[in-house]
């Protein structure tokens, strides 16, 4: 219901805006890196740094929680506090990135699965590996989006969604080993 109401509000705002504002809004909503420059990156840097520092400082507790609530509890993790901090701080970082370049979907789904397959699930490999490969993956998708249509640029979010949606369907529908 919230999604439908927000979609209706968004469509109404686009309908009442002038054409250039509508085009910019649609471009942003599909994820677009062309407007990102160093000056705008400096605006996002404090949010990204704070997010990384706070999440990395709780990496051990997050790893324990990823295994199971019981394991996290036996290691003295305050699960409620960790979830609140994790969601809050994660939302801060994601919100800053989305405000800058729009919602570029599925990078956070695709990349960690690839890194986990290559380097294993150890957090000291998974987090930095996901950060580095995520950036490289996004640049590669953006380069592809800029050349695929010849004289027009496809929004990068369309490319990442085209890759990520089938992966999500596969992850949800694949058989799981018995526990």
PDB file of C-alpha atoms in Angstrom:
ATOM      1  CA  UNK A   1       0.000   0.000   0.000  1.00  0.00           C
ATOM      2  CA  UNK A   2       2.807   2.411   0.888  1.00  0.00           C
ATOM      3  CA  UNK A   3       4.569   1.665  -2.377  1.00  0.00           C
ATOM      4  CA  UNK A   4       1.407   2.330  -4.387  1.00  0.00           C
ATOM      5  CA  UNK A   5       0.719   5.573  -2.517  1.00  0.00           C
ATOM      6  CA  UNK A   6       4.312   6.752  -2.984  1.00  0.00           C
ATOM      7  CA  UNK A   7       4.146   5.799  -6.675  1.00  0.00           C
ATOM      8  CA  UNK A   8       0.945   7.787  -7.128  1.00  0.00           C
ATOM      9  CA  UNK A   9       2.460  10.798  -5.365  1.00  0.00           C
ATOM     10  CA  UNK A  10       5.573  10.545  -7.509  1.00  0.00           C
ATOM     11  CA  UNK A  11       3.540  10.271 -10.712  1.00  0.00           C
ATOM     12  CA  UNK A  12       1.448  13.279  -9.671  1.00  0.00           C
ATOM     13  CA  UNK A  13       4.553  15.378  -9.020  1.00  0.00           C
ATOM     14  CA  UNK A  14       6.047  14.379 -12.373  1.00  0.00           C
ATOM     15  CA  UNK A  15       2.767  15.197 -14.121  1.00  0.00           C
ATOM     16  CA  UNK A  16       2.643  18.718 -12.656  1.00  0.00           C
ATOM     17  CA  UNK A  17       6.363  19.480 -13.179  1.00  0.00           C
ATOM     18  CA  UNK A  18       7.856  20.970 -16.311  1.00  0.00           C
ATOM     19  CA  UNK A  19       9.236  18.564 -18.905  1.00  0.00           C
ATOM     20  CA  UNK A  20      12.942  18.997 -18.093  1.00  0.00           C
ATOM     21  CA  UNK A  21      12.319  18.404 -14.371  1.00  0.00           C
ATOM     22  CA  UNK A  22      10.285  15.309 -15.236  1.00  0.00           C
ATOM     23  CA  UNK A  23      13.079  13.943 -17.432  1.00  0.00           C
ATOM     24  CA  UNK A  24      15.626  14.559 -14.661  1.00  0.00           C
ATOM     25  CA  UNK A  25      13.362  12.839 -12.109  1.00  0.00           C
ATOM     26  CA  UNK A  26      12.882   9.807 -14.347  1.00  0.00           C
ATOM     27  CA  UNK A  27      16.625   9.640 -15.056  1.00  0.00           C
ATOM     28  CA  UNK A  28      17.405   9.793 -11.319  1.00  0.00           C
ATOM     29  CA  UNK A  29      14.751   7.141 -10.544  1.00  0.00           C
ATOM     30  CA  UNK A  30      16.466   4.703 -12.916  1.00  0.00           C
ATOM     31  CA  UNK A  31      19.932   5.236 -11.431  1.00  0.00           C
ATOM     32  CA  UNK A  32      22.306   7.475 -13.309  1.00  0.00           C
ATOM     33  CA  UNK A  33      26.005   8.136 -12.718  1.00  0.00           C
ATOM     34  CA  UNK A  34      26.548  10.870 -15.290  1.00  0.00           C
ATOM     35  CA  UNK A  35      25.672  13.659 -12.841  1.00  0.00           C
ATOM     36  CA  UNK A  36      28.096  12.403 -10.162  1.00  0.00           C
ATOM     37  CA  UNK A  37      31.329  14.396  -9.950  1.00  0.00           C
ATOM     38  CA  UNK A  38      34.060  14.903  -7.380  1.00  0.00           C
ATOM     39  CA  UNK A  39      32.291  17.854  -5.771  1.00  0.00           C
ATOM     40  CA  UNK A  40      29.168  15.746  -5.138  1.00  0.00           C
ATOM     41  CA  UNK A  41      31.281  12.819  -3.941  1.00  0.00           C
ATOM     42  CA  UNK A  42      32.786  15.070  -1.275  1.00  0.00           C
ATOM     43  CA  UNK A  43      29.261  15.762  -0.015  1.00  0.00           C
ATOM     44  CA  UNK A  44      28.655  12.026   0.392  1.00  0.00           C
ATOM     45  CA  UNK A  45      32.062  11.177   1.880  1.00  0.00           C
ATOM     46  CA  UNK A  46      31.183  11.894   5.545  1.00  0.00           C
ATOM     47  CA  UNK A  47      28.091   9.682   5.336  1.00  0.00           C
ATOM     48  CA  UNK A  48      29.994   6.851   3.652  1.00  0.00           C
ATOM     49  CA  UNK A  49      32.896   7.073   6.104  1.00  0.00           C
ATOM     50  CA  UNK A  50      30.597   7.084   9.129  1.00  0.00           C
ATOM     51  CA  UNK A  51      28.659   4.116   7.771  1.00  0.00           C
ATOM     52  CA  UNK A  52      31.808   2.080   7.087  1.00  0.00           C
ATOM     53  CA  UNK A  53      33.422   2.898  10.427  1.00  0.00           C
ATOM     54  CA  UNK A  54      30.360   2.047  12.486  1.00  0.00           C
ATOM     55  CA  UNK A  55      29.538  -1.144  10.602  1.00  0.00           C
ATOM     56  CA  UNK A  56      33.144  -2.359  10.547  1.00  0.00           C
ATOM     57  CA  UNK A  57      33.448  -1.681  14.278  1.00  0.00           C
ATOM     58  CA  UNK A  58      30.609  -4.172  14.760  1.00  0.00           C
ATOM     59  CA  UNK A  59      31.787  -6.694  12.173  1.00  0.00           C
ATOM     60  CA  UNK A  60      32.362  -9.474  14.730  1.00  0.00           C
ATOM     61  CA  UNK A  61      28.879  -9.111  16.202  1.00  0.00           C
ATOM     62  CA  UNK A  62      27.314  -8.901  12.726  1.00  0.00           C
ATOM     63  CA  UNK A  63      29.168 -12.067  11.665  1.00  0.00           C
ATOM     64  CA  UNK A  64      27.891 -13.896  14.752  1.00  0.00           C
ATOM     65  CA  UNK A  65      24.335 -12.710  14.062  1.00  0.00           C
ATOM     66  CA  UNK A  66      24.624 -13.817  10.419  1.00  0.00           C
ATOM     67  CA  UNK A  67      25.279 -17.371  11.646  1.00  0.00           C
ATOM     68  CA  UNK A  68      22.347 -17.459  14.085  1.00  0.00           C
ATOM     69  CA  UNK A  69      20.693 -15.530  16.874  1.00  0.00           C
ATOM     70  CA  UNK A  70      21.662 -18.260  19.326  1.00  0.00           C
ATOM     71  CA  UNK A  71      25.358 -17.987  18.450  1.00  0.00           C
ATOM     72  CA  UNK A  72      25.221 -14.206  18.723  1.00  0.00           C
ATOM     73  CA  UNK A  73      23.537 -14.440  22.140  1.00  0.00           C
ATOM     74  CA  UNK A  74      26.178 -16.879  23.419  1.00  0.00           C
ATOM     75  CA  UNK A  75      28.847 -14.381  22.376  1.00  0.00           C
ATOM     76  CA  UNK A  76      27.175 -11.606  24.349  1.00  0.00           C
ATOM     77  CA  UNK A  77      25.736  -9.696  21.405  1.00  0.00           C
ATOM     78  CA  UNK A  78      22.840  -7.360  22.193  1.00  0.00           C
ATOM     79  CA  UNK A  79      20.805  -8.377  19.149  1.00  0.00           C
ATOM     80  CA  UNK A  80      18.157  -5.677  19.424  1.00  0.00           C
ATOM     81  CA  UNK A  81      20.762  -2.910  19.701  1.00  0.00           C
ATOM     82  CA  UNK A  82      22.862  -4.393  16.902  1.00  0.00           C
ATOM     83  CA  UNK A  83      19.882  -4.592  14.561  1.00  0.00           C
ATOM     84  CA  UNK A  84      18.843  -1.021  15.364  1.00  0.00           C
ATOM     85  CA  UNK A  85      22.356   0.329  14.825  1.00  0.00           C
ATOM     86  CA  UNK A  86      22.928  -1.813  11.741  1.00  0.00           C
ATOM     87  CA  UNK A  87      19.685  -0.791  10.070  1.00  0.00           C
ATOM     88  CA  UNK A  88      20.060   2.860  11.051  1.00  0.00           C
ATOM     89  CA  UNK A  89      23.663   3.212   9.978  1.00  0.00           C
ATOM     90  CA  UNK A  90      23.133   1.115   6.845  1.00  0.00           C
ATOM     91  CA  UNK A  91      20.157   3.289   5.921  1.00  0.00           C
ATOM     92  CA  UNK A  92      22.284   6.403   6.370  1.00  0.00           C
ATOM     93  CA  UNK A  93      24.906   5.146   3.914  1.00  0.00           C
ATOM     94  CA  UNK A  94      22.392   3.836   1.399  1.00  0.00           C
ATOM     95  CA  UNK A  95      20.323   7.014   1.648  1.00  0.00           C
ATOM     96  CA  UNK A  96      23.350   9.174   0.892  1.00  0.00           C
ATOM     97  CA  UNK A  97      24.272   7.064  -2.128  1.00  0.00           C
ATOM     98  CA  UNK A  98      20.708   7.006  -3.468  1.00  0.00           C
ATOM     99  CA  UNK A  99      20.346  10.760  -2.999  1.00  0.00           C
ATOM    100  CA  UNK A 100      23.485  11.227  -5.083  1.00  0.00           C
ATOM    101  CA  UNK A 101      22.848   8.931  -8.039  1.00  0.00           C
ATOM    102  CA  UNK A 102      19.389   7.404  -7.681  1.00  0.00           C
ATOM    103  CA  UNK A 103      18.434   3.855  -6.833  1.00  0.00           C
ATOM    104  CA  UNK A 104      20.852   1.505  -8.584  1.00  0.00           C
ATOM    105  CA  UNK A 105      19.378  -1.849  -7.710  1.00  0.00           C
ATOM    106  CA  UNK A 106      20.927  -5.257  -7.127  1.00  0.00           C
ATOM    107  CA  UNK A 107      24.637  -4.348  -6.832  1.00  0.00           C
ATOM    108  CA  UNK A 108      24.435  -5.248  -3.146  1.00  0.00           C
ATOM    109  CA  UNK A 109      22.817  -8.569  -4.042  1.00  0.00           C
ATOM    110  CA  UNK A 110      25.034  -9.628  -6.929  1.00  0.00           C
ATOM    111  CA  UNK A 111      28.486  -8.643  -5.707  1.00  0.00           C
ATOM    112  CA  UNK A 112      28.596 -10.264  -2.242  1.00  0.00           C
ATOM    113  CA  UNK A 113      27.471 -13.586  -3.749  1.00  0.00           C
ATOM    114  CA  UNK A 114      30.283 -13.430  -6.298  1.00  0.00           C
ATOM    115  CA  UNK A 115      32.867 -12.468  -3.665  1.00  0.00           C
ATOM    116  CA  UNK A 116      31.639 -15.197  -1.301  1.00  0.00           C
ATOM    117  CA  UNK A 117      32.046 -17.743  -4.119  1.00  0.00           C
ATOM    118  CA  UNK A 118      35.579 -16.552  -4.947  1.00  0.00           C
ATOM    119  CA  UNK A 119      37.014 -15.666  -1.532  1.00  0.00           C
ATOM    120  CA  UNK A 120      34.786 -17.421   0.993  1.00  0.00           C
ATOM    121  CA  UNK A 121      32.527 -15.982   3.678  1.00  0.00           C
ATOM    122  CA  UNK A 122      35.226 -14.733   6.075  1.00  0.00           C
ATOM    123  CA  UNK A 123      34.323 -11.133   6.921  1.00  0.00           C
ATOM    124  CA  UNK A 124      37.905  -9.891   6.561  1.00  0.00           C
ATOM    125  CA  UNK A 125      37.702 -10.919   2.899  1.00  0.00           C
ATOM    126  CA  UNK A 126      34.002 -10.464   2.176  1.00  0.00           C
ATOM    127  CA  UNK A 127      33.609  -6.815   3.221  1.00  0.00           C
ATOM    128  CA  UNK A 128      36.666  -5.328   1.446  1.00  0.00           C
ATOM    129  CA  UNK A 129      36.206  -7.673  -1.508  1.00  0.00           C
ATOM    130  CA  UNK A 130      32.568  -6.609  -1.883  1.00  0.00           C
ATOM    131  CA  UNK A 131      33.546  -2.956  -1.672  1.00  0.00           C
ATOM    132  CA  UNK A 132      36.219  -3.262  -4.367  1.00  0.00           C
ATOM    133  CA  UNK A 133      34.298  -5.574  -6.680  1.00  0.00           C
ATOM    134  CA  UNK A 134      31.099  -3.552  -6.146  1.00  0.00           C
ATOM    135  CA  UNK A 135      32.806  -0.412  -7.394  1.00  0.00           C
ATOM    136  CA  UNK A 136      34.357  -2.240 -10.341  1.00  0.00           C
ATOM    137  CA  UNK A 137      31.044  -3.943 -11.169  1.00  0.00           C
ATOM    138  CA  UNK A 138      29.182  -0.616 -11.116  1.00  0.00           C
ATOM    139  CA  UNK A 139      31.786   1.035 -13.363  1.00  0.00           C
ATOM    140  CA  UNK A 140      31.598  -1.905 -15.800  1.00  0.00           C
ATOM    141  CA  UNK A 141      27.783  -1.746 -15.860  1.00  0.00           C
ATOM    142  CA  UNK A 142      27.920   2.020 -16.393  1.00  0.00           C
ATOM    143  CA  UNK A 143      30.398   1.627 -19.267  1.00  0.00           C
ATOM    144  CA  UNK A 144      28.139  -1.002 -20.839  1.00  0.00           C
ATOM    145  CA  UNK A 145      25.100   1.267 -20.366  1.00  0.00           C
ATOM    146  CA  UNK A 146      26.889   4.132 -22.132  1.00  0.00           C
ATOM    147  CA  UNK A 147      27.773   2.145 -25.266  1.00  0.00           C
ATOM    148  CA  UNK A 148      24.965  -0.398 -25.720  1.00  0.00           C
ATOM    149  CA  UNK A 149      22.556   1.999 -27.461  1.00  0.00           C
ATOM    150  CA  UNK A 150      25.167   3.787 -29.563  1.00  0.00           C
ATOM    151  CA  UNK A 151      24.262   7.465 -29.473  1.00  0.00           C
ATOM    152  CA  UNK A 152      22.058   7.293 -26.330  1.00  0.00           C
ATOM    153  CA  UNK A 153      22.888   6.363 -22.752  1.00  0.00           C
ATOM    154  CA  UNK A 154      20.903   3.707 -20.914  1.00  0.00           C
ATOM    155  CA  UNK A 155      20.579   4.372 -17.171  1.00  0.00           C
ATOM    156  CA  UNK A 156      22.936   2.103 -15.243  1.00  0.00           C
ATOM    157  CA  UNK A 157      20.108   1.003 -12.943  1.00  0.00           C
ATOM    158  CA  UNK A 158      18.433  -0.675 -15.912  1.00  0.00           C
ATOM    159  CA  UNK A 159      21.577  -2.749 -16.550  1.00  0.00           C
ATOM    160  CA  UNK A 160      22.050  -3.766 -12.900  1.00  0.00           C
ATOM    161  CA  UNK A 161      18.351  -4.639 -12.572  1.00  0.00           C
ATOM    162  CA  UNK A 162      18.556  -6.694 -15.759  1.00  0.00           C
ATOM    163  CA  UNK A 163      21.387  -8.707 -14.222  1.00  0.00           C
ATOM    164  CA  UNK A 164      20.114  -8.765 -10.653  1.00  0.00           C
ATOM    165  CA  UNK A 165      16.475  -9.700 -11.127  1.00  0.00           C
ATOM    166  CA  UNK A 166      17.249 -13.123 -12.654  1.00  0.00           C
ATOM    167  CA  UNK A 167      19.824 -13.739  -9.902  1.00  0.00           C
ATOM    168  CA  UNK A 168      17.234 -12.901  -7.249  1.00  0.00           C
ATOM    169  CA  UNK A 169      14.706 -15.280  -8.826  1.00  0.00           C
ATOM    170  CA  UNK A 170      17.368 -18.007  -8.943  1.00  0.00           C
ATOM    171  CA  UNK A 171      18.404 -17.426  -5.316  1.00  0.00           C
ATOM    172  CA  UNK A 172      14.800 -17.610  -4.137  1.00  0.00           C
ATOM    173  CA  UNK A 173      13.846 -20.670  -6.208  1.00  0.00           C
ATOM    174  CA  UNK A 174      16.975 -22.806  -5.852  1.00  0.00           C
ATOM    175  CA  UNK A 175      16.733 -25.925  -3.719  1.00  0.00           C
ATOM    176  CA  UNK A 176      18.256 -25.540  -0.276  1.00  0.00           C
ATOM    177  CA  UNK A 177      20.196 -28.306   1.433  1.00  0.00           C
ATOM    178  CA  UNK A 178      18.386 -29.876   4.380  1.00  0.00           C
ATOM    179  CA  UNK A 179      19.453 -28.425   7.703  1.00  0.00           C
TER     180      UNK A 179
END
